[in-house]
Amino acid sequence: MNKIYKIVFIGILLIGCKEITKEQETDKSKVEFNQVLADELLRMAVVDQIAAGVPSGKYRELPLEEWKKFKDSVFRTREKRLQKVFKNNGFLGYDLVGKDGSRNFFLMVQHSDHKPEFQSRVLEKMKIEVDKSNANSGSYGLLVDRVNLNTGKAQIYGTQVTYNMNTGQAYPKKLKDSINVNKRRKSIGLEPIEVYLNDMSEKHFEMQKENCLNKGITKPFSYKTE
């Protein structure tokens, strides 16, 4: 009987060890929200968005070359910091920095066009988080297109646009299989491309309103939508 009790006791210990191991593994998989990092990303993104937009406020006084230097300095400085953050954390998902923090990280990676290899590495890790619903699928599509264009390929979702300077019309840069683009956009939660292009045309018109009016463009160009 003693032998039987010993065997049962050992079995209980083994089961207990397995359960503890599983609990430890679960704890290791949990990501603790990092408010300090989220706040840092917000501060970085505020200036990033100034550099990414049209000069306004005090920046309107800068000569064109000075404005370009400012933009380049902002994007490169942030890219260096993002590299370090990415090395330590991979793609920053909702669990680590919240939806706003994750979006801010993505936005600044998008503007690291001078380092397409970095963008590609981020994209690979971002896909993992998207598949876990821990990152935005639409933002993933934007970065896919950005990386493709920066590496000489056609974009997939048509998110990267340029403009007809005579009409103000937005249209996609080099795009693969344009006939089926809306199917692909829908699969990652993006609106139809016609709606997107109309929105981009309207924003471009507002930002360049004075120039547009001088050219006789009195309203933004609109594609037909269903």
PDB file of C-alpha atoms in Angstrom:
ATOM      1  CA  MET A   1       0.000   0.000   0.000  1.00  0.00           C
ATOM      2  CA  ASN A   2       2.841   2.344   0.841  1.00  0.00           C
ATOM      3  CA  LYS A   3       4.199   1.938  -2.661  1.00  0.00           C
ATOM      4  CA  ILE A   4       0.787   2.816  -4.108  1.00  0.00           C
ATOM      5  CA  TYR A   5       0.546   5.967  -1.960  1.00  0.00           C
ATOM      6  CA  LYS A   6       4.038   6.986  -3.015  1.00  0.00           C
ATOM      7  CA  ILE A   7       3.136   6.564  -6.685  1.00  0.00           C
ATOM      8  CA  VAL A   8      -0.071   8.595  -6.250  1.00  0.00           C
ATOM      9  CA  PHE A   9       1.786  11.302  -4.331  1.00  0.00           C
ATOM     10  CA  ILE A  10       4.460  11.571  -6.999  1.00  0.00           C
ATOM     11  CA  GLY A  11       1.751  11.748  -9.663  1.00  0.00           C
ATOM     12  CA  ILE A  12       0.059  14.622  -7.838  1.00  0.00           C
ATOM     13  CA  LEU A  13       3.367  16.473  -7.604  1.00  0.00           C
ATOM     14  CA  LEU A  14       3.999  16.050 -11.320  1.00  0.00           C
ATOM     15  CA  ILE A  15       0.523  17.320 -12.205  1.00  0.00           C
ATOM     16  CA  GLY A  16       1.044  20.276  -9.880  1.00  0.00           C
ATOM     17  CA  CYS A  17       4.362  21.084 -11.542  1.00  0.00           C
ATOM     18  CA  LYS A  18       2.741  20.975 -14.974  1.00  0.00           C
ATOM     19  CA  GLU A  19      -0.023  23.320 -13.835  1.00  0.00           C
ATOM     20  CA  ILE A  20       2.493  25.751 -12.370  1.00  0.00           C
ATOM     21  CA  THR A  21       4.489  25.631 -15.584  1.00  0.00           C
ATOM     22  CA  LYS A  22       1.380  26.427 -17.629  1.00  0.00           C
ATOM     23  CA  GLU A  23       0.519  29.323 -15.333  1.00  0.00           C
ATOM     24  CA  GLN A  24       4.044  30.646 -15.628  1.00  0.00           C
ATOM     25  CA  GLU A  25       3.882  30.414 -19.405  1.00  0.00           C
ATOM     26  CA  THR A  26       0.564  32.283 -19.400  1.00  0.00           C
ATOM     27  CA  ASP A  27       2.023  35.006 -17.211  1.00  0.00           C
ATOM     28  CA  LYS A  28       5.000  35.340 -19.538  1.00  0.00           C
ATOM     29  CA  SER A  29       2.683  35.767 -22.515  1.00  0.00           C
ATOM     30  CA  LYS A  30       0.837  38.656 -20.868  1.00  0.00           C
ATOM     31  CA  VAL A  31       1.992  42.102 -21.955  1.00  0.00           C
ATOM     32  CA  GLU A  32       1.944  44.880 -19.409  1.00  0.00           C
ATOM     33  CA  PHE A  33       0.620  48.205 -20.695  1.00  0.00           C
ATOM     34  CA  ASN A  34       3.422  50.770 -20.951  1.00  0.00           C
ATOM     35  CA  GLN A  35       2.022  54.251 -20.314  1.00  0.00           C
ATOM     36  CA  VAL A  36       5.448  55.905 -20.409  1.00  0.00           C
ATOM     37  CA  LEU A  37       6.097  54.545 -23.895  1.00  0.00           C
ATOM     38  CA  ALA A  38       2.585  55.462 -25.061  1.00  0.00           C
ATOM     39  CA  ASP A  39       3.132  59.043 -23.856  1.00  0.00           C
ATOM     40  CA  GLU A  40       6.510  59.220 -25.603  1.00  0.00           C
ATOM     41  CA  LEU A  41       4.972  58.031 -28.876  1.00  0.00           C
ATOM     42  CA  LEU A  42       2.307  60.723 -28.605  1.00  0.00           C
ATOM     43  CA  ARG A  43       4.891  63.474 -28.133  1.00  0.00           C
ATOM     44  CA  MET A  44       6.906  62.165 -31.066  1.00  0.00           C
ATOM     45  CA  ALA A  45       3.824  61.857 -33.281  1.00  0.00           C
ATOM     46  CA  VAL A  46       2.700  65.446 -32.687  1.00  0.00           C
ATOM     47  CA  VAL A  47       5.852  66.802 -34.321  1.00  0.00           C
ATOM     48  CA  ASP A  48       5.816  64.024 -36.925  1.00  0.00           C
ATOM     49  CA  GLN A  49       2.380  65.122 -38.092  1.00  0.00           C
ATOM     50  CA  ILE A  50       3.525  68.738 -38.351  1.00  0.00           C
ATOM     51  CA  ALA A  51       6.390  67.622 -40.596  1.00  0.00           C
ATOM     52  CA  ALA A  52       4.094  65.367 -42.633  1.00  0.00           C
ATOM     53  CA  GLY A  53       1.589  68.122 -43.388  1.00  0.00           C
ATOM     54  CA  VAL A  54       1.573  71.481 -45.118  1.00  0.00           C
ATOM     55  CA  PRO A  55       3.640  74.216 -43.399  1.00  0.00           C
ATOM     56  CA  SER A  56       1.464  76.187 -40.994  1.00  0.00           C
ATOM     57  CA  GLY A  57       1.972  78.683 -38.192  1.00  0.00           C
ATOM     58  CA  LYS A  58       5.631  79.595 -37.672  1.00  0.00           C
ATOM     59  CA  TYR A  59       6.681  76.950 -40.205  1.00  0.00           C
ATOM     60  CA  ARG A  60       5.064  78.915 -43.039  1.00  0.00           C
ATOM     61  CA  GLU A  61       7.854  81.463 -42.671  1.00  0.00           C
ATOM     62  CA  LEU A  62      10.555  78.902 -43.455  1.00  0.00           C
ATOM     63  CA  PRO A  63      12.132  78.921 -46.926  1.00  0.00           C
ATOM     64  CA  LEU A  64      11.402  75.738 -48.895  1.00  0.00           C
ATOM     65  CA  GLU A  65      14.869  74.302 -48.352  1.00  0.00           C
ATOM     66  CA  GLU A  66      14.674  74.932 -44.610  1.00  0.00           C
ATOM     67  CA  TRP A  67      11.259  73.247 -44.477  1.00  0.00           C
ATOM     68  CA  LYS A  68      12.652  70.197 -46.277  1.00  0.00           C
ATOM     69  CA  LYS A  69      15.546  70.025 -43.841  1.00  0.00           C
ATOM     70  CA  PHE A  70      13.110  70.226 -40.938  1.00  0.00           C
ATOM     71  CA  LYS A  71      10.986  67.387 -42.334  1.00  0.00           C
ATOM     72  CA  ASP A  72      14.006  65.199 -42.997  1.00  0.00           C
ATOM     73  CA  SER A  73      15.402  65.839 -39.525  1.00  0.00           C
ATOM     74  CA  VAL A  74      12.096  64.939 -37.857  1.00  0.00           C
ATOM     75  CA  PHE A  75      11.622  61.712 -39.798  1.00  0.00           C
ATOM     76  CA  ARG A  76      15.210  60.542 -39.362  1.00  0.00           C
ATOM     77  CA  THR A  77      15.364  61.375 -35.661  1.00  0.00           C
ATOM     78  CA  ARG A  78      12.168  59.491 -34.981  1.00  0.00           C
ATOM     79  CA  GLU A  79      13.228  56.529 -37.094  1.00  0.00           C
ATOM     80  CA  LYS A  80      16.341  56.069 -34.941  1.00  0.00           C
ATOM     81  CA  ARG A  81      14.256  55.971 -31.768  1.00  0.00           C
ATOM     82  CA  LEU A  82      11.664  53.678 -33.366  1.00  0.00           C
ATOM     83  CA  GLN A  83      14.435  51.257 -34.341  1.00  0.00           C
ATOM     84  CA  LYS A  84      15.397  50.868 -30.676  1.00  0.00           C
ATOM     85  CA  VAL A  85      11.793  50.500 -29.541  1.00  0.00           C
ATOM     86  CA  PHE A  86      11.106  47.928 -32.243  1.00  0.00           C
ATOM     87  CA  LYS A  87      14.213  45.932 -31.351  1.00  0.00           C
ATOM     88  CA  ASN A  88      12.979  45.629 -27.764  1.00  0.00           C
ATOM     89  CA  ASN A  89       9.272  45.115 -28.398  1.00  0.00           C
ATOM     90  CA  GLY A  90       8.559  44.152 -31.990  1.00  0.00           C
ATOM     91  CA  PHE A  91       5.497  45.858 -33.446  1.00  0.00           C
ATOM     92  CA  LEU A  92       3.743  47.887 -30.753  1.00  0.00           C
ATOM     93  CA  GLY A  93       0.249  46.457 -30.419  1.00  0.00           C
ATOM     94  CA  TYR A  94      -2.843  47.578 -28.526  1.00  0.00           C
ATOM     95  CA  ASP A  95      -1.894  45.547 -25.458  1.00  0.00           C
ATOM     96  CA  LEU A  96       1.422  47.361 -24.971  1.00  0.00           C
ATOM     97  CA  VAL A  97       0.604  51.003 -25.865  1.00  0.00           C
ATOM     98  CA  GLY A  98      -3.140  51.140 -26.636  1.00  0.00           C
ATOM     99  CA  LYS A  99      -4.803  51.847 -29.969  1.00  0.00           C
ATOM    100  CA  ASP A 100      -3.546  55.431 -30.128  1.00  0.00           C
ATOM    101  CA  GLY A 101       0.006  54.409 -29.264  1.00  0.00           C
ATOM    102  CA  SER A 102      -0.013  51.615 -31.834  1.00  0.00           C
ATOM    103  CA  ARG A 103      -1.320  54.010 -34.483  1.00  0.00           C
ATOM    104  CA  ASN A 104       1.318  56.622 -33.606  1.00  0.00           C
ATOM    105  CA  PHE A 105       4.058  54.024 -33.942  1.00  0.00           C
ATOM    106  CA  PHE A 106       2.701  52.930 -37.326  1.00  0.00           C
ATOM    107  CA  LEU A 107       2.394  56.504 -38.608  1.00  0.00           C
ATOM    108  CA  MET A 108       6.009  57.296 -37.848  1.00  0.00           C
ATOM    109  CA  VAL A 109       7.226  54.033 -39.370  1.00  0.00           C
ATOM    110  CA  GLN A 110       5.328  55.039 -42.525  1.00  0.00           C
ATOM    111  CA  HIS A 111       7.373  58.200 -42.686  1.00  0.00           C
ATOM    112  CA  SER A 112      10.670  56.285 -42.461  1.00  0.00           C
ATOM    113  CA  ASP A 113      10.815  56.025 -46.253  1.00  0.00           C
ATOM    114  CA  HIS A 114      14.586  56.529 -46.159  1.00  0.00           C
ATOM    115  CA  LYS A 115      14.834  53.127 -44.435  1.00  0.00           C
ATOM    116  CA  PRO A 116      12.580  50.734 -46.421  1.00  0.00           C
ATOM    117  CA  GLU A 117      14.369  47.729 -44.926  1.00  0.00           C
ATOM    118  CA  PHE A 118      13.245  48.895 -41.480  1.00  0.00           C
ATOM    119  CA  GLN A 119       9.688  49.367 -42.737  1.00  0.00           C
ATOM    120  CA  SER A 120       9.763  45.819 -44.141  1.00  0.00           C
ATOM    121  CA  ARG A 121      10.850  44.334 -40.815  1.00  0.00           C
ATOM    122  CA  VAL A 122       8.114  46.213 -38.994  1.00  0.00           C
ATOM    123  CA  LEU A 123       5.568  45.046 -41.568  1.00  0.00           C
ATOM    124  CA  GLU A 124       6.477  41.413 -40.954  1.00  0.00           C
ATOM    125  CA  LYS A 125       5.929  41.737 -37.209  1.00  0.00           C
ATOM    126  CA  MET A 126       2.824  43.886 -37.678  1.00  0.00           C
ATOM    127  CA  LYS A 127       1.141  41.070 -39.621  1.00  0.00           C
ATOM    128  CA  ILE A 128       1.509  38.805 -36.584  1.00  0.00           C
ATOM    129  CA  GLU A 129      -0.267  41.351 -34.384  1.00  0.00           C
ATOM    130  CA  VAL A 130      -2.983  41.994 -36.980  1.00  0.00           C
ATOM    131  CA  ASP A 131      -3.723  38.268 -37.073  1.00  0.00           C
ATOM    132  CA  LYS A 132      -4.174  38.396 -33.282  1.00  0.00           C
ATOM    133  CA  SER A 133      -6.482  41.452 -33.576  1.00  0.00           C
ATOM    134  CA  ASN A 134      -3.799  43.368 -31.691  1.00  0.00           C
ATOM    135  CA  ALA A 135      -3.132  45.883 -34.498  1.00  0.00           C
ATOM    136  CA  ASN A 136      -5.177  47.661 -37.160  1.00  0.00           C
ATOM    137  CA  SER A 137      -5.618  45.772 -40.437  1.00  0.00           C
ATOM    138  CA  GLY A 138      -6.262  48.953 -42.419  1.00  0.00           C
ATOM    139  CA  SER A 139      -3.011  50.470 -41.198  1.00  0.00           C
ATOM    140  CA  TYR A 140      -1.299  47.232 -42.173  1.00  0.00           C
ATOM    141  CA  GLY A 141      -2.610  47.722 -45.724  1.00  0.00           C
ATOM    142  CA  LEU A 142      -1.218  51.238 -45.811  1.00  0.00           C
ATOM    143  CA  LEU A 143       2.210  50.005 -44.777  1.00  0.00           C
ATOM    144  CA  VAL A 144       2.099  47.137 -47.293  1.00  0.00           C
ATOM    145  CA  ASP A 145       1.585  49.660 -50.075  1.00  0.00           C
ATOM    146  CA  ARG A 146       4.268  51.970 -48.721  1.00  0.00           C
ATOM    147  CA  VAL A 147       6.836  49.187 -48.518  1.00  0.00           C
ATOM    148  CA  ASN A 148       5.946  47.880 -51.977  1.00  0.00           C
ATOM    149  CA  LEU A 149       6.419  51.267 -53.612  1.00  0.00           C
ATOM    150  CA  ASN A 150       9.631  51.917 -51.679  1.00  0.00           C
ATOM    151  CA  THR A 151      11.042  48.606 -52.922  1.00  0.00           C
ATOM    152  CA  GLY A 152      10.016  49.012 -56.575  1.00  0.00           C
ATOM    153  CA  LYS A 153       6.810  46.940 -56.479  1.00  0.00           C
ATOM    154  CA  ALA A 154       3.194  47.809 -57.264  1.00  0.00           C
ATOM    155  CA  GLN A 155       0.927  48.581 -54.350  1.00  0.00           C
ATOM    156  CA  ILE A 156      -1.887  46.193 -53.418  1.00  0.00           C
ATOM    157  CA  TYR A 157      -4.583  48.340 -51.811  1.00  0.00           C
ATOM    158  CA  GLY A 158      -4.207  51.680 -53.614  1.00  0.00           C
ATOM    159  CA  THR A 159      -3.611  53.695 -50.461  1.00  0.00           C
ATOM    160  CA  GLN A 160      -0.678  55.725 -51.772  1.00  0.00           C
ATOM    161  CA  VAL A 161      -1.795  58.482 -54.100  1.00  0.00           C
ATOM    162  CA  THR A 162      -0.574  61.367 -56.201  1.00  0.00           C
ATOM    163  CA  TYR A 163      -2.496  64.235 -57.794  1.00  0.00           C
ATOM    164  CA  ASN A 164      -3.292  65.653 -61.192  1.00  0.00           C
ATOM    165  CA  MET A 165      -2.097  69.222 -60.779  1.00  0.00           C
ATOM    166  CA  ASN A 166      -4.542  70.503 -63.426  1.00  0.00           C
ATOM    167  CA  THR A 167      -7.696  69.070 -61.830  1.00  0.00           C
ATOM    168  CA  GLY A 168      -6.726  68.294 -58.235  1.00  0.00           C
ATOM    169  CA  GLN A 169      -7.804  64.694 -58.839  1.00  0.00           C
ATOM    170  CA  ALA A 170      -6.237  62.064 -56.569  1.00  0.00           C
ATOM    171  CA  TYR A 171      -5.283  58.781 -58.178  1.00  0.00           C
ATOM    172  CA  PRO A 172      -3.301  55.740 -56.985  1.00  0.00           C
ATOM    173  CA  LYS A 173       0.360  55.353 -57.668  1.00  0.00           C
ATOM    174  CA  LYS A 174       1.474  52.146 -59.404  1.00  0.00           C
ATOM    175  CA  LEU A 175      -1.258  49.610 -58.577  1.00  0.00           C
ATOM    176  CA  LYS A 176      -1.529  45.860 -59.109  1.00  0.00           C
ATOM    177  CA  ASP A 177      -4.778  44.424 -60.557  1.00  0.00           C
ATOM    178  CA  SER A 178      -6.865  47.591 -60.209  1.00  0.00           C
ATOM    179  CA  ILE A 179     -10.072  45.759 -61.219  1.00  0.00           C
ATOM    180  CA  ASN A 180     -10.096  43.770 -57.980  1.00  0.00           C
ATOM    181  CA  VAL A 181      -8.669  46.425 -55.674  1.00  0.00           C
ATOM    182  CA  ASN A 182     -11.956  46.969 -53.822  1.00  0.00           C
ATOM    183  CA  LYS A 183     -12.175  43.271 -52.954  1.00  0.00           C
ATOM    184  CA  ARG A 184      -8.742  43.456 -51.417  1.00  0.00           C
ATOM    185  CA  ARG A 185      -9.547  46.694 -49.603  1.00  0.00           C
ATOM    186  CA  LYS A 186     -12.738  45.218 -48.169  1.00  0.00           C
ATOM    187  CA  SER A 187     -10.820  42.205 -46.850  1.00  0.00           C
ATOM    188  CA  ILE A 188      -8.835  44.471 -44.499  1.00  0.00           C
ATOM    189  CA  GLY A 189     -11.652  46.828 -43.580  1.00  0.00           C
ATOM    190  CA  LEU A 190     -10.953  49.701 -45.987  1.00  0.00           C
ATOM    191  CA  GLU A 191     -13.649  51.673 -47.769  1.00  0.00           C
ATOM    192  CA  PRO A 192     -14.062  51.457 -51.592  1.00  0.00           C
ATOM    193  CA  ILE A 193     -11.186  53.146 -53.381  1.00  0.00           C
ATOM    194  CA  GLU A 194     -13.503  55.719 -55.027  1.00  0.00           C
ATOM    195  CA  VAL A 195     -14.595  56.962 -51.590  1.00  0.00           C
ATOM    196  CA  TYR A 196     -10.990  57.048 -50.412  1.00  0.00           C
ATOM    197  CA  LEU A 197      -9.777  58.969 -53.474  1.00  0.00           C
ATOM    198  CA  ASN A 198     -12.607  61.492 -53.136  1.00  0.00           C
ATOM    199  CA  ASP A 199     -11.593  62.084 -49.523  1.00  0.00           C
ATOM    200  CA  MET A 200      -7.951  62.533 -50.511  1.00  0.00           C
ATOM    201  CA  SER A 201      -8.928  64.924 -53.321  1.00  0.00           C
ATOM    202  CA  GLU A 202     -10.967  66.995 -50.878  1.00  0.00           C
ATOM    203  CA  LYS A 203      -8.126  67.172 -48.360  1.00  0.00           C
ATOM    204  CA  HIS A 204      -5.678  68.130 -51.101  1.00  0.00           C
ATOM    205  CA  PHE A 205      -8.032  70.872 -52.290  1.00  0.00           C
ATOM    206  CA  GLU A 206      -8.328  72.324 -48.779  1.00  0.00           C
ATOM    207  CA  MET A 207      -4.566  72.234 -48.206  1.00  0.00           C
ATOM    208  CA  GLN A 208      -3.815  73.745 -51.621  1.00  0.00           C
ATOM    209  CA  LYS A 209      -6.918  75.916 -51.905  1.00  0.00           C
ATOM    210  CA  GLU A 210      -5.149  79.110 -52.889  1.00  0.00           C
ATOM    211  CA  ASN A 211      -3.127  77.382 -55.605  1.00  0.00           C
ATOM    212  CA  CYS A 212      -6.176  75.477 -56.830  1.00  0.00           C
ATOM    213  CA  LEU A 213      -8.283  78.641 -57.117  1.00  0.00           C
ATOM    214  CA  ASN A 214      -5.477  80.359 -59.027  1.00  0.00           C
ATOM    215  CA  LYS A 215      -5.622  77.466 -61.515  1.00  0.00           C
ATOM    216  CA  GLY A 216      -9.400  77.742 -61.834  1.00  0.00           C
ATOM    217  CA  ILE A 217     -10.120  74.674 -59.692  1.00  0.00           C
ATOM    218  CA  THR A 218     -13.108  75.703 -57.582  1.00  0.00           C
ATOM    219  CA  LYS A 219     -13.937  72.338 -56.010  1.00  0.00           C
ATOM    220  CA  PRO A 220     -12.270  68.969 -55.517  1.00  0.00           C
ATOM    221  CA  PHE A 221     -12.642  66.334 -58.213  1.00  0.00           C
ATOM    222  CA  SER A 222     -15.017  63.495 -57.320  1.00  0.00           C
ATOM    223  CA  TYR A 223     -15.243  59.923 -58.616  1.00  0.00           C
ATOM    224  CA  LYS A 224     -18.643  58.328 -58.929  1.00  0.00           C
ATOM    225  CA  THR A 225     -19.510  56.109 -55.992  1.00  0.00           C
ATOM    226  CA  GLU A 226     -22.189  53.453 -55.585  1.00  0.00           C
TER     227      GLU A 226
END
